[in-house]
Amino acid sequence: MTKRELAPSFTPADIEARLYSHWVESGYFTADSSSPKEPFTIVIPPPNVTGNLHIGHALDQTLQDCLTRMKRMQGYEALWLPGMDHAGIATQNVVEKQLAAQGLTRHDLGREEFVKKVWEWKAESGGQILGQMKRLGDSVDWSREAFTMDAILSQAVLTIFKKLYDAELIYRAERIINWCPRCLTALSDIEVEHSDDEGELVSIKYGSGGSEIIVATTRAETMLGDTAVAVHPDDERYSHMIGKTVTVPLINREIPVVADSHVDPAFGTGAVKVTPAHDPNDFEIGLRHSLANIVILDADAKVINTKSAFDGMDRYEARKAVVDALRAEGRIVAEKRPYIHAVGHCSRCDTTVEPRLSKQWFVKVAPLAKAAGDAVRDGRVVIEPAELAPRYFDWIDNMHDWCISRQLWWGHRIPVWYGPNGEVVVVGPGESAPAGYEQDPDVLDTWFSSALWPFSTLGWPNNTDDLKKFYPTSVLVTGYDILFFWVARMMLFGLFAMDGVPPFGTIVLHGLVRDQFGKKMSKSRGNVVDPLEFIDKYGADALRFTLARGANPGKDQALAEDWVAGSRNFATKLWNATRFAMMNGATVEGELPELSSLNAIDKWILSRLAETTAEYSELLSTYEFARASEVIYHFAWDDLCDWYLELSKEAFASGIAASTQRVLGHVLDQLFRLLHPVMPFITEELWTTFTGGQTLMTAVWPLSHASHVDKESESTVAQLQRVITEVRRFRNDQGVKPSQKIPGRFIAPADVAEYASAMAFLLKLELGEFTPSASVEIGAIKCELDLSGAVDVAAERTRLEKDLAAAKKDLATAEVKLNNEGFMAKAPESVVKEIREREAVTKADIERITAQLAALK
RNA sequence: GGGUGGUUAGCUCAGUGGUAGAGCGCCUCGUUUACACCGAGGAUGUCGGGGGUUCGAAACCCUCACCGCCCA
């Protein structure tokens, strides 16, 4: 194998594109369903076909790639399956906007032409995110790329629809649903976002004479559709009115006063107006009291059917007009404005949602939700971090039936056909409707097909090799924000479709990426960052490492450009350390030398490597990405670069370094493997260059060698580190420049004295005969120096006094404990022993420092 | 209104009973056999307030205050 050289500096752009296409061409990402290896499967949370890679995707995908790459190296048949969601409303909106620019609506084209247009749009401008994922380094299996509107996935939709219908879990009913008057479609509960908005609360007097009653509302225009006033049955204020009627002003309709225990007597006057066709709670009251549903708003939220001057007005216009008219009649008894209250908005276009009575298709969720809850309750599916499980239960145990029909054209059309005499037929895959039947014009909620993602992408309903090999998937990695949108729905459908086998073993939830001050990123705040810009500027590895390092389970993370620059610095550090190692003959060739033949420094780094490998692997396997990143970062930078390389320089300089060259080679080789899942590009480049190997992608994951853990060497090196730090501090205090060589020598026990030349090299000391003018004492170790007379006594005194104060404080803390009877009686022996040792050490320090101070004069 | 998470260094955050940590920022010195995208040294905290449990509390319990998120 021929070894290449490393460029003098690291430029991510020079290696990323080259390595990525090499990986794809070599087929490293492609999973094999016939492999005997144990499977590891992740399906990507499918981004919208309209989407671009934002920082949240970058986080989500970094974590998934990290797990996939690690498992691949650990010998699993790893499949990370990519794809996209057709994103019904979002995509339709995009194409409609294009048409609008030409002065057209989708109706001008007609359904078939419009859908064709959407497909054309997808071919031309959709799926930009896929190319951007490549920039991040995602090791997804492109040969299995899926799209929710693909033929196979559409077949899955038909199949599950029929299956659910036959099990009586899908039904059609007239209900109050959330309606977006702009998108002109029904929405599910979770497609509605609530915010506290400014509105008004007006109190209106209904009836006259002895039968007056006051009701309050934030939507005055709905009074046009009122069919009752409701009060609490035990409310004595109104008991005389129950069963009587009152007149609705303006339209002069006589409506009954009904008693309903759901009315809160403490809110407002205790009496509420009831508009069953335009409010979900009122609809329920209407059912209980057989009230009429009078529809007074059309699909565009314009007033209709009132045979009044309000007909044709927009809802807001009507609201004002109704209040004005009532005021003119003297029927407004109170007005509160602004009145802050929760208002629902369309999650796609932010239009205020209008509750609307209409006929829609629903999934009956109760039995499905029970199974989905139980799967987590009994541990077949684990939610990480566990703290987020209550949220899941809270929602899934109280889930309303799911409205799945959408009045759109882009999506899976509802496979129900209606006959001329009201017949209803559900048409499964490969079936066709009887002649003369007409298909339901609506399409399914996008999340209906997304709910099938973990198995529709593997070929279900066909029993494919992929399905057999890779289902159920191993881990689902996603943000907690779509726990309800998507994760819960996959649980509902997965368990149902796959005979009770849940779609994944573990749900790993991460948080949101926020700005550097922890504020939510939003266009209006102007604090949105573009991951691609960071990749351009600092490299994909730097961005990935930053995101992984911030990923504490289930917690949001702040992100600043400075942090990404810091990760780039880490990458540069690795690059330079490798260059240095290669310059000094580090190698992976041949067997690792016998431990007993190594010096303490070599044994120490192997020990640290073993410990780090074990800890890091464990943390990654338990989805502790932040802690894992921290551990490996400090091993690489502190242990390896700051100490091992520095302590080894003397050996390299002296030319007697065969063991160290091999040990260093080993440590780098293992470090690159460990870091590869998080920083795939630079590790691949360094490793292949350094070792001459083919690729890290399929290299074996490091094992932690317990036999390499060596506490004795760790203790020796800890002493060397202390001596070096203290002497450096002394030099610094004394104003000796870092590069200035001065005479010095160590008086130390044999295990430390053995490394005198290594320490001297680092400290720029010239060992040899001289008359010392100063000394630094570190416990039992003494370093004598010659400062050529000019010792800065004041600086030395300051330092010693500071050390003395610290030692005295430590001693006092220890003595308080040791003099405490309770502590001595109840604290565990190991703790008492530790405090005793601390007492002894600090006492010795105080004695030594006091003597030094006395000698200073 | 119901849940739920948080409050630790200037900033962003780790730290689930035994002398308070990291990254960035800050101060001083420095072209020393990798690296100034660097090295060395340094400063910085009544761990939100109050009470309790304990020999011992940033951590456990109670309570208050403030901030956030989810749901209604």
XYZ file of C-alpha atoms in Angstrom, chain A residues 581 585-593 595 598 602-611 613 635 640 644 652 658-674 687 690-691 696 700-705 707-708:
56
model
C 2.305 11.685 13.675
C 6.883 7.703 11.747
C 3.680 6.654 13.454
C 2.479 3.385 11.987
C -0.219 0.736 12.121
C 2.008 -1.966 10.737
C 2.958 -4.950 12.820
C 1.652 -6.150 16.135
C 1.141 -3.805 19.013
C 4.145 -4.250 21.348
C 2.307 -4.004 27.244
C 6.067 -0.110 27.044
C 2.495 4.663 26.121
C 0.671 2.474 28.620
C -1.217 5.508 29.850
C -2.564 6.530 26.427
C -3.619 2.943 25.732
C -5.362 2.909 29.073
C -7.143 6.154 28.316
C -8.064 4.839 24.883
C -9.599 1.705 26.390
C -11.591 3.743 28.878
C -13.699 3.556 23.824
C -9.672 12.423 24.673
C -3.783 12.761 22.870
C 0.628 12.275 24.737
C 10.773 11.164 18.648
C 9.682 2.375 17.766
C 7.121 1.443 20.422
C 5.733 4.939 20.593
C 5.383 5.083 16.829
C 3.340 1.908 16.879
C 1.256 2.941 19.875
C 0.523 6.338 18.384
C -0.450 4.679 15.113
C -2.822 2.422 16.972
C -4.407 5.250 18.935
C -5.002 7.345 15.820
C -6.411 4.383 13.931
C -8.868 3.688 16.729
C -9.723 7.344 17.237
C -10.614 7.779 13.575
C -12.885 4.763 13.755
C -14.637 6.104 16.837
C -7.487 7.173 8.018
C -2.488 7.313 7.233
C -3.134 3.577 7.121
C -13.382 3.422 7.245
C -14.358 -2.777 12.382
C -15.618 -0.794 15.353
C -13.032 -0.591 18.165
C -13.336 -2.904 21.099
C -12.355 -1.633 24.498
C -9.455 -3.702 25.794
C -6.459 -5.390 29.813
C -5.127 -2.050 28.608
